[in-house]
Amino acid sequence: MADMTATPPEAAPQGLQTADGRPLKAALAESQARAKRRAFYLVAPLLAFILLTFVLPIGQLLSRSVSDPRFIEHVDRSSGEVTPIMTGLRAWFDDNPAGTEPDEAAYAALAADLVLLADLRGQGDVGTRINYEAPGTRSLFTKTARRAEDLQAPFREAILDVDEDWADPMLWQAMRDASSRFTANFYLAALDLAKDETGKIVNVPQERQVYVMLFERTAILSVLITFLTLVLGFPVAHLLATLPLRYSNLLMILVLLPFWTSLLVRTTSWMVLLQSQGVINSTLVWLGVIGEDGRIQMIYNQLGTVIAMTHILLPFMVLPLYSVMRPIKPAYVRAARSLGATSWTAFRRIYLPQTVPGIGAGALLVFILAVGYYITPALVGGADGQLISNLIAFHMQNSLNWSLAAALASLLLAGVLILYWLYDRLVGIDNLKLG
Amino acid sequence: MALPSHASRLERVWHYTYLVICALIFLFLIAPILIIIPLSFNAEPYFTFTEKMLSLDPTGYSLRWYDMLLTLGMSAPDAARDGSWWADAWANSTWLRAAKNSVIIGFFSTLLATFLGTLAALGLSRPEMPFRRTIMAVLISPMIVPIIITATGLFFFYSSTGLANSYLGIVMAHATLGIPFVIITVTATLVGFDHSLSRAAASLGASPARSFFKITMPLILPGVVSGALFAFVTSFDEVVVVLFIAAHDQQTIPRQMWAGIREQISPAILSVATILVIVSIGLLSAVELLRRRSEKMRGLSPG
């Protein structure tokens, strides 16, 4: 017996061991690391996929928002060949500090660069690029590049002869800005700011200030829509949460069906309902509430956007509210009543505080979804019901100022990500429920 | 919810007012979706009920807009409706071609999203998963980030990699958008999953693969299928990304609808919408049945 109780002398200082003689601590750590690796390997393919198809594109969007190299390099449309352009002028900018009066050397460089540009047929692109920074200058480039071959020294007089607008210090500041690969100017433009000829940041003229107003409008309409979904969603969620499951499951279908129906279908429905020749107006005329010529304009304006978006986002408010309200025990309210509270006090002091997590979750979710809405405002919003997303689409598809679109998108993205982070902290992303 | 017998008169009045308010909100939710169904049978090109429709006169109703879905784009729409007419419709009808594209894109993106999403959900619901919260937040983000931002980013990315104008590009993009739904539904199913079941299988000698297919898979299948349905609906309803990255001839149903609504909205759009509503009713029923089945299997609800 004495043999069996005696521990081997060499093992004593190492603590517990596994059957094959390794320290237990190390073995445990290893097996845990293996379990961790296994779990991670399951997630890895998807993570790689999302990084490729989502995170990387967003990264490209961000890099696009600080760079538009069309003043630096020309990309041939058919062959894709990249040629550096405006090299002479860019060298002059490098040698001379900002604010230097452009001298003969600068104009000579410009003339040489314009000759190359005319060869490449790239004057339109360069003009467009500079036009973003100094509006109204695109034609200068196309016009002057056409005559670039014939320009003779002294170049300053020759170029100013073609168009005296070339002397504009704003233009030179714009070209200097466009010479660097990276620029914050698109962010400035997205915030209705610009640089003046000395490089100081100033507000753009009143009539060209649109973006800040649109951000504000997006925020205000989103708050309004969130509020409306809360007002409409609360009673419904409360009813669903207090009815017996048999009935509430049936009524829940009325909430889930819109949730499952195509966004375009729901938007179309509202167009049909709200049109001036649509169902609601016709019913009102038929009822005699309004006259034939008094049809109410409910669509292609902010009202249309608000109504349709409230309807579309309502399920996103009802579902989180419902999942918080369902487990609330009716005994609490009953206890309050039995202690003498009126039904209003019992609701306000006892029931409402318990639903706050649901209100927070629903409101945050609806707001996040609302600020980025595109389809519905585009179809029913008209001119004054457009949100910031619609402007991003406009710059992507119509004005083709992709860097400005990217800058606007990045600002919107930053806002959404902050809210998303908040949602994850407060609600937890794994508590997101889909019916 | 029933009113107690000792309720005061004011409480009674409020109770019934409240029920009426709820009924009106339910009407607000559901009426816009149902109203387009009768309107899509309108014989006239109007978006309101005509006199004839209201008096239930059969001549006020017609299937002309449904017919238009078939005939639009056909090479000989007025020919006799025999086999070759149907072949013509199948090959050339604009809407049918869009439907075919939508189904193909939806099918493959669902497959991709469901496979990757389920695998990831299995890893994410293991307690030893490192950086669980952060990774989960990244994987869910395509659902939260505004679609216009995703589309813009994909446009830059695809035009620099040559994936633009390709079906592969659209399928990958749609899979990305569908993955959050798969993850959410599958992890929700896995929350109630009893891990001792797979341990029991292992102790009885099953290999990990066998215990997955025989034990885990049947239990989480309802969640996987509803996740897949969500992913399919996401793809089937997606228009912005397609507008940004697809070629002109890659029409899908939502894109065709979008064009139709923007240019000249005609009741033909309503007939498409009606078909889509019926599809979504079917999908919703399927998901509801799956949810109940899953709850029953996991013993979460008595019925």
XYZ file of C-alpha atoms in Angstrom, chain A residues 139-343:
205
model
C -15.535 73.909 -71.879
C -12.195 75.679 -71.326
C -10.376 72.382 -71.660
C -12.279 71.093 -74.668
C -12.023 74.402 -76.452
C -8.340 75.031 -75.737
C -7.227 71.439 -76.355
C -8.770 71.638 -79.829
C -6.458 74.536 -80.657
C -3.483 73.297 -78.625
C -1.460 72.376 -81.745
C -1.550 75.970 -83.000
C -0.514 77.643 -79.755
C 2.728 79.625 -80.077
C 4.992 81.209 -77.510
C 4.454 83.350 -75.540
C 1.984 80.789 -74.245
C 0.470 82.981 -71.588
C -0.915 85.430 -74.148
C -1.812 82.627 -76.561
C -3.851 80.687 -74.050
C -5.525 83.748 -72.601
C -6.358 84.654 -76.176
C -8.349 81.455 -76.536
C -10.196 82.187 -73.326
C -9.332 84.735 -70.693
C -10.978 82.587 -68.009
C -7.672 80.709 -67.848
C -6.383 83.510 -65.631
C -8.921 82.666 -62.930
C -7.002 81.844 -59.712
C -9.869 79.467 -58.693
C -9.095 77.366 -61.755
C -5.413 77.151 -60.916
C -6.193 76.204 -57.333
C -8.554 73.511 -58.662
C -5.870 72.116 -60.986
C -3.351 72.124 -58.149
C -5.812 70.192 -55.967
C -6.523 67.705 -58.724
C -2.771 67.086 -59.190
C -2.464 65.104 -55.995
C -3.685 61.544 -56.051
C -5.597 61.900 -52.821
C -7.924 64.711 -51.956
C -10.471 65.518 -49.296
C -12.327 67.827 -51.658
C -15.126 65.346 -52.340
C -15.874 65.172 -48.636
C -15.862 68.954 -48.541
C -18.269 69.013 -51.478
C -20.470 66.441 -49.748
C -20.731 68.831 -46.815
C -21.431 71.876 -49.021
C -17.901 73.212 -48.465
C -15.225 74.170 -50.959
C -11.742 75.660 -51.067
C -11.327 79.211 -52.279
C -8.369 80.419 -54.368
C -6.083 80.603 -51.332
C -6.989 77.070 -50.216
C -9.155 78.194 -47.306
C -12.309 76.125 -46.626
C -15.490 78.125 -47.152
C -19.187 77.460 -47.652
C -20.304 77.069 -51.242
C -22.786 79.680 -52.506
C -26.265 79.429 -51.050
C -27.902 78.214 -54.244
C -25.540 75.255 -54.560
C -25.945 74.022 -50.991
C -27.911 70.787 -51.302
C -26.178 67.974 -49.470
C -26.364 69.131 -45.877
C -30.022 69.925 -46.452
C -30.533 66.402 -47.830
C -28.746 64.783 -44.898
C -30.947 66.817 -42.583
C -34.073 65.905 -44.499
C -33.112 62.227 -44.436
C -32.596 62.382 -40.687
C -35.811 64.298 -40.042
C -37.977 62.070 -42.231
C -36.388 58.969 -40.696
C -37.168 60.212 -37.185
C -40.708 60.986 -38.273
C -41.134 57.553 -39.854
C -39.647 55.854 -36.786
C -42.060 57.772 -34.592
C -45.034 56.852 -36.785
C -44.105 53.163 -36.838
C -43.832 53.277 -33.048
C -47.229 54.925 -32.663
C -48.830 52.411 -35.034
C -46.778 49.427 -33.962
C -47.186 49.718 -30.207
C -50.935 49.039 -29.946
C -50.712 46.219 -32.461
C -47.779 44.574 -30.715
C -49.539 44.952 -27.392
C -52.673 43.326 -28.751
C -50.680 40.469 -30.262
C -48.751 39.985 -27.021
C -51.821 39.834 -24.812
C -54.084 37.688 -26.992
C -53.936 33.903 -26.559
C -51.336 32.362 -28.884
C -53.963 30.790 -31.124
C -55.386 34.177 -32.132
C -52.154 36.110 -32.041
C -50.496 33.634 -34.416
C -53.317 34.245 -36.872
C -53.150 38.010 -36.542
C -49.385 37.838 -36.786
C -49.852 36.737 -40.392
C -51.222 40.208 -41.125
C -47.903 41.638 -39.939
C -45.723 39.028 -41.605
C -47.389 39.061 -44.995
C -46.304 42.643 -45.758
C -42.870 41.681 -44.433
C -42.637 38.878 -46.987
C -44.130 40.794 -49.865
C -41.804 42.322 -52.406
C -40.769 45.879 -51.655
C -41.614 46.882 -55.209
C -45.068 45.381 -54.873
C -45.765 47.343 -51.714
C -44.467 50.536 -53.285
C -46.609 49.903 -56.361
C -49.644 49.410 -54.142
C -49.134 52.781 -52.572
C -48.735 54.398 -55.963
C -52.062 52.894 -56.951
C -53.743 53.963 -53.746
C -52.359 57.477 -53.474
C -52.428 58.624 -57.116
C -54.660 61.545 -57.867
C -56.731 59.174 -60.017
C -56.207 56.376 -57.499
C -58.381 54.483 -55.069
C -58.242 56.822 -52.069
C -58.906 59.986 -54.039
C -61.690 58.326 -56.018
C -63.295 57.078 -52.824
C -63.126 60.535 -51.283
C -64.670 62.069 -54.391
C -67.377 59.423 -54.415
C -68.103 60.078 -50.740
C -68.318 63.772 -51.528
C -65.555 64.716 -49.074
C -63.626 66.454 -51.829
C -64.690 67.730 -55.232
C -63.567 66.312 -58.568
C -61.031 69.118 -58.943
C -59.972 68.981 -55.310
C -58.122 65.676 -55.548
C -55.338 65.616 -52.998
C -51.749 65.278 -54.156
C -50.536 62.513 -51.855
C -47.798 61.048 -53.985
C -44.601 62.288 -55.639
C -43.938 64.392 -52.571
C -42.733 63.918 -49.008
C -46.147 62.730 -47.888
C -45.956 59.793 -50.299
C -42.476 58.850 -49.044
C -43.556 59.014 -45.419
C -46.758 56.995 -45.885
C -45.196 54.262 -47.981
C -42.072 53.943 -45.836
C -44.086 53.842 -42.619
C -46.088 50.972 -44.045
C -43.040 49.120 -45.282
C -41.043 49.495 -42.060
C -43.923 48.868 -39.657
C -43.238 45.091 -39.314
C -39.662 45.891 -38.240
C -41.146 47.792 -35.301
C -43.892 45.317 -34.433
C -41.680 42.218 -34.330
C -39.114 43.417 -31.736
C -41.871 45.035 -29.660
C -43.846 41.819 -29.720
C -40.910 39.684 -28.657
C -40.317 41.965 -25.655
C -44.002 42.304 -24.715
C -44.894 38.644 -24.923
C -42.971 37.557 -21.799
C -44.217 40.479 -19.659
C -46.369 38.955 -16.947
C -49.861 40.470 -16.639
C -49.575 39.908 -12.881
C -47.483 43.077 -12.505
C -50.145 45.328 -13.925
C -52.800 43.502 -11.932
C -50.781 43.985 -8.766
C -50.515 47.703 -9.500
C -54.258 47.926 -10.036
C -54.962 46.061 -6.795
C -52.717 48.512 -4.969
C -54.937 51.322 -6.192
C -53.305 52.535 -9.398
C -55.622 53.681 -12.159
C -55.313 51.768 -15.424
